[in-house]
Amino acid sequence: MLKSTLQALLLTFSMALITPALAAGNAEAPKDVKAETRKEVKTPVPAGADKSDEDAGAQVSINSATAQELAERMKGVGLKKAESIVSYREKYGPFSQLDQLTEVPGLGKALVERNLTRIKL
């Protein structure tokens, strides 16, 4: 009980000190200390890891490219998925539509749609 009484008195006392300053408009807005001390940190990106539209270059053919070429040019596709594309192509023949890539195990619709500007038949 004594503890809760002391907490209530402390809260009342601090409110009594703060309220007049706020009412008079003399109080400063709290500063965002983190924003002032925050520094922009740039993480180094391994060569070939940034697969933006500008770096993608020419489109890659899903019917003739090697797994390495597919991995380099397709966003979100590493060597394992690229090897799956080549393996599927060798087993079932060339792709007749780009969206057939969704039939390759490990490749979903979102991944294929993200790469439509990077691939061709």
mmCIF file of C-alpha atoms in Angstrom:
data_model
loop_
_atom_site.group_PDB
_atom_site.id
_atom_site.type_symbol
_atom_site.label_atom_id
_atom_site.label_comp_id
_atom_site.label_asym_id
_atom_site.label_seq_id
_atom_site.Cartn_x
_atom_site.Cartn_y
_atom_site.Cartn_z
ATOM 1 C CA MET A 1 0.000 0.000 0.000
ATOM 2 C CA LEU A 2 2.808 2.377 0.847
ATOM 3 C CA LYS A 3 4.404 1.682 -2.513
ATOM 4 C CA SER A 4 1.223 2.482 -4.462
ATOM 5 C CA THR A 5 0.695 5.654 -2.406
ATOM 6 C CA LEU A 6 4.227 6.826 -3.185
ATOM 7 C CA GLN A 7 3.718 6.079 -6.882
ATOM 8 C CA ALA A 8 0.491 8.074 -6.911
ATOM 9 C CA LEU A 9 2.186 11.042 -5.193
ATOM 10 C CA LEU A 10 5.098 10.903 -7.595
ATOM 11 C CA LEU A 11 2.746 10.827 -10.576
ATOM 12 C CA THR A 12 0.722 13.756 -9.191
ATOM 13 C CA PHE A 13 3.858 15.779 -8.482
ATOM 14 C CA SER A 14 5.314 15.201 -11.958
ATOM 15 C CA MET A 15 2.012 16.092 -13.636
ATOM 16 C CA ALA A 16 1.849 19.305 -11.569
ATOM 17 C CA LEU A 17 5.303 20.281 -12.848
ATOM 18 C CA ILE A 18 4.689 19.393 -16.486
ATOM 19 C CA THR A 19 1.133 20.663 -16.967
ATOM 20 C CA PRO A 20 1.826 24.438 -16.486
ATOM 21 C CA ALA A 21 4.730 24.317 -18.944
ATOM 22 C CA LEU A 22 2.599 22.559 -21.535
ATOM 23 C CA ALA A 23 -0.323 24.943 -21.016
ATOM 24 C CA ALA A 24 1.963 27.954 -21.459
ATOM 25 C CA GLY A 25 3.468 26.448 -24.591
ATOM 26 C CA ASN A 26 6.981 26.644 -23.196
ATOM 27 C CA ALA A 27 7.703 22.959 -23.425
ATOM 28 C CA GLU A 28 9.713 21.687 -26.356
ATOM 29 C CA ALA A 29 8.530 18.748 -28.339
ATOM 30 C CA PRO A 30 10.494 15.627 -27.491
ATOM 31 C CA LYS A 31 13.361 15.011 -29.844
ATOM 32 C CA ASP A 32 13.790 11.818 -31.768
ATOM 33 C CA VAL A 33 17.235 10.938 -30.494
ATOM 34 C CA LYS A 34 17.413 7.820 -32.641
ATOM 35 C CA ALA A 35 16.744 9.825 -35.808
ATOM 36 C CA GLU A 36 19.531 12.265 -34.946
ATOM 37 C CA THR A 37 22.089 9.564 -34.261
ATOM 38 C CA ARG A 38 20.996 7.157 -36.968
ATOM 39 C CA LYS A 39 23.484 6.732 -39.786
ATOM 40 C CA GLU A 40 22.815 5.279 -43.175
ATOM 41 C CA VAL A 41 24.629 1.993 -43.491
ATOM 42 C CA LYS A 42 25.211 0.485 -46.889
ATOM 43 C CA THR A 43 25.657 -3.237 -46.891
ATOM 44 C CA PRO A 44 28.038 -4.499 -49.551
ATOM 45 C CA VAL A 45 26.290 -6.597 -52.171
ATOM 46 C CA PRO A 46 28.141 -9.537 -53.721
ATOM 47 C CA ALA A 47 28.800 -9.271 -57.432
ATOM 48 C CA GLY A 48 25.810 -10.463 -59.429
ATOM 49 C CA ALA A 49 23.489 -10.487 -56.406
ATOM 50 C CA ASP A 50 21.685 -7.264 -57.340
ATOM 51 C CA LYS A 51 19.327 -8.288 -60.124
ATOM 52 C CA SER A 52 17.532 -5.018 -60.746
ATOM 53 C CA ASP A 53 15.847 -4.274 -64.080
ATOM 54 C CA GLU A 54 18.743 -2.072 -65.155
ATOM 55 C CA ASP A 55 21.344 -4.746 -64.425
ATOM 56 C CA ALA A 56 19.334 -7.583 -65.927
ATOM 57 C CA GLY A 57 20.388 -6.635 -69.451
ATOM 58 C CA ALA A 58 18.825 -8.603 -72.265
ATOM 59 C CA GLN A 59 16.104 -11.135 -71.618
ATOM 60 C CA VAL A 60 17.147 -14.708 -71.014
ATOM 61 C CA SER A 61 15.579 -17.557 -72.961
ATOM 62 C CA ILE A 62 14.058 -20.168 -70.687
ATOM 63 C CA ASN A 63 14.332 -22.665 -73.558
ATOM 64 C CA SER A 64 18.039 -22.316 -74.280
ATOM 65 C CA ALA A 65 19.796 -20.697 -71.316
ATOM 66 C CA THR A 66 22.081 -22.592 -68.988
ATOM 67 C CA ALA A 67 21.288 -22.839 -65.300
ATOM 68 C CA GLN A 68 24.038 -20.313 -64.592
ATOM 69 C CA GLU A 69 22.549 -17.791 -67.054
ATOM 70 C CA LEU A 70 19.068 -18.220 -65.578
ATOM 71 C CA ALA A 71 20.377 -17.750 -62.036
ATOM 72 C CA GLU A 72 22.265 -14.604 -63.018
ATOM 73 C CA ARG A 73 19.406 -12.887 -64.807
ATOM 74 C CA MET A 74 16.282 -13.953 -62.921
ATOM 75 C CA LYS A 75 15.373 -12.221 -59.685
ATOM 76 C CA GLY A 76 14.815 -14.628 -56.798
ATOM 77 C CA VAL A 77 16.239 -17.574 -58.726
ATOM 78 C CA GLY A 78 19.437 -19.106 -57.476
ATOM 79 C CA LEU A 79 21.435 -21.932 -58.998
ATOM 80 C CA LYS A 80 19.221 -24.681 -57.476
ATOM 81 C CA LYS A 81 15.985 -23.279 -58.951
ATOM 82 C CA ALA A 82 17.708 -22.574 -62.242
ATOM 83 C CA GLU A 83 18.896 -26.189 -62.365
ATOM 84 C CA SER A 84 15.286 -27.256 -61.726
ATOM 85 C CA ILE A 85 14.182 -25.204 -64.747
ATOM 86 C CA VAL A 86 16.799 -26.819 -66.977
ATOM 87 C CA SER A 87 15.992 -30.298 -65.657
ATOM 88 C CA TYR A 88 12.253 -29.769 -66.257
ATOM 89 C CA ARG A 89 12.974 -28.495 -69.781
ATOM 90 C CA GLU A 90 15.149 -31.523 -70.562
ATOM 91 C CA LYS A 91 12.498 -33.916 -69.231
ATOM 92 C CA TYR A 92 9.362 -32.369 -70.780
ATOM 93 C CA GLY A 93 10.722 -30.424 -73.749
ATOM 94 C CA PRO A 94 10.812 -26.697 -74.457
ATOM 95 C CA PHE A 95 8.354 -24.323 -72.819
ATOM 96 C CA SER A 96 5.573 -23.053 -75.094
ATOM 97 C CA GLN A 97 4.405 -20.305 -72.695
ATOM 98 C CA LEU A 98 6.217 -18.301 -70.047
ATOM 99 C CA ASP A 99 3.687 -19.134 -67.360
ATOM 100 C CA GLN A 100 4.546 -22.836 -67.741
ATOM 101 C CA LEU A 101 7.443 -22.076 -65.409
ATOM 102 C CA THR A 102 4.949 -22.423 -62.544
ATOM 103 C CA GLU A 103 4.916 -26.160 -63.286
ATOM 104 C CA VAL A 104 8.580 -26.378 -62.278
ATOM 105 C CA PRO A 105 8.862 -27.530 -58.641
ATOM 106 C CA GLY A 106 9.920 -24.597 -56.450
ATOM 107 C CA LEU A 107 8.706 -21.871 -58.801
ATOM 108 C CA GLY A 108 5.498 -20.135 -57.856
ATOM 109 C CA LYS A 109 3.249 -17.762 -59.727
ATOM 110 C CA ALA A 110 4.632 -14.674 -57.912
ATOM 111 C CA LEU A 111 8.215 -15.551 -58.820
ATOM 112 C CA VAL A 112 7.320 -16.067 -62.469
ATOM 113 C CA GLU A 113 5.346 -12.798 -62.609
ATOM 114 C CA ARG A 114 8.263 -10.919 -61.025
ATOM 115 C CA ASN A 115 10.508 -12.157 -63.829
ATOM 116 C CA LEU A 116 8.241 -11.736 -66.884
ATOM 117 C CA THR A 117 10.273 -8.745 -68.084
ATOM 118 C CA ARG A 118 13.509 -10.726 -67.728
ATOM 119 C CA ILE A 119 12.576 -13.914 -69.580
ATOM 120 C CA LYS A 120 11.536 -15.012 -73.052
ATOM 121 C CA LEU A 121 10.879 -18.318 -74.797
#
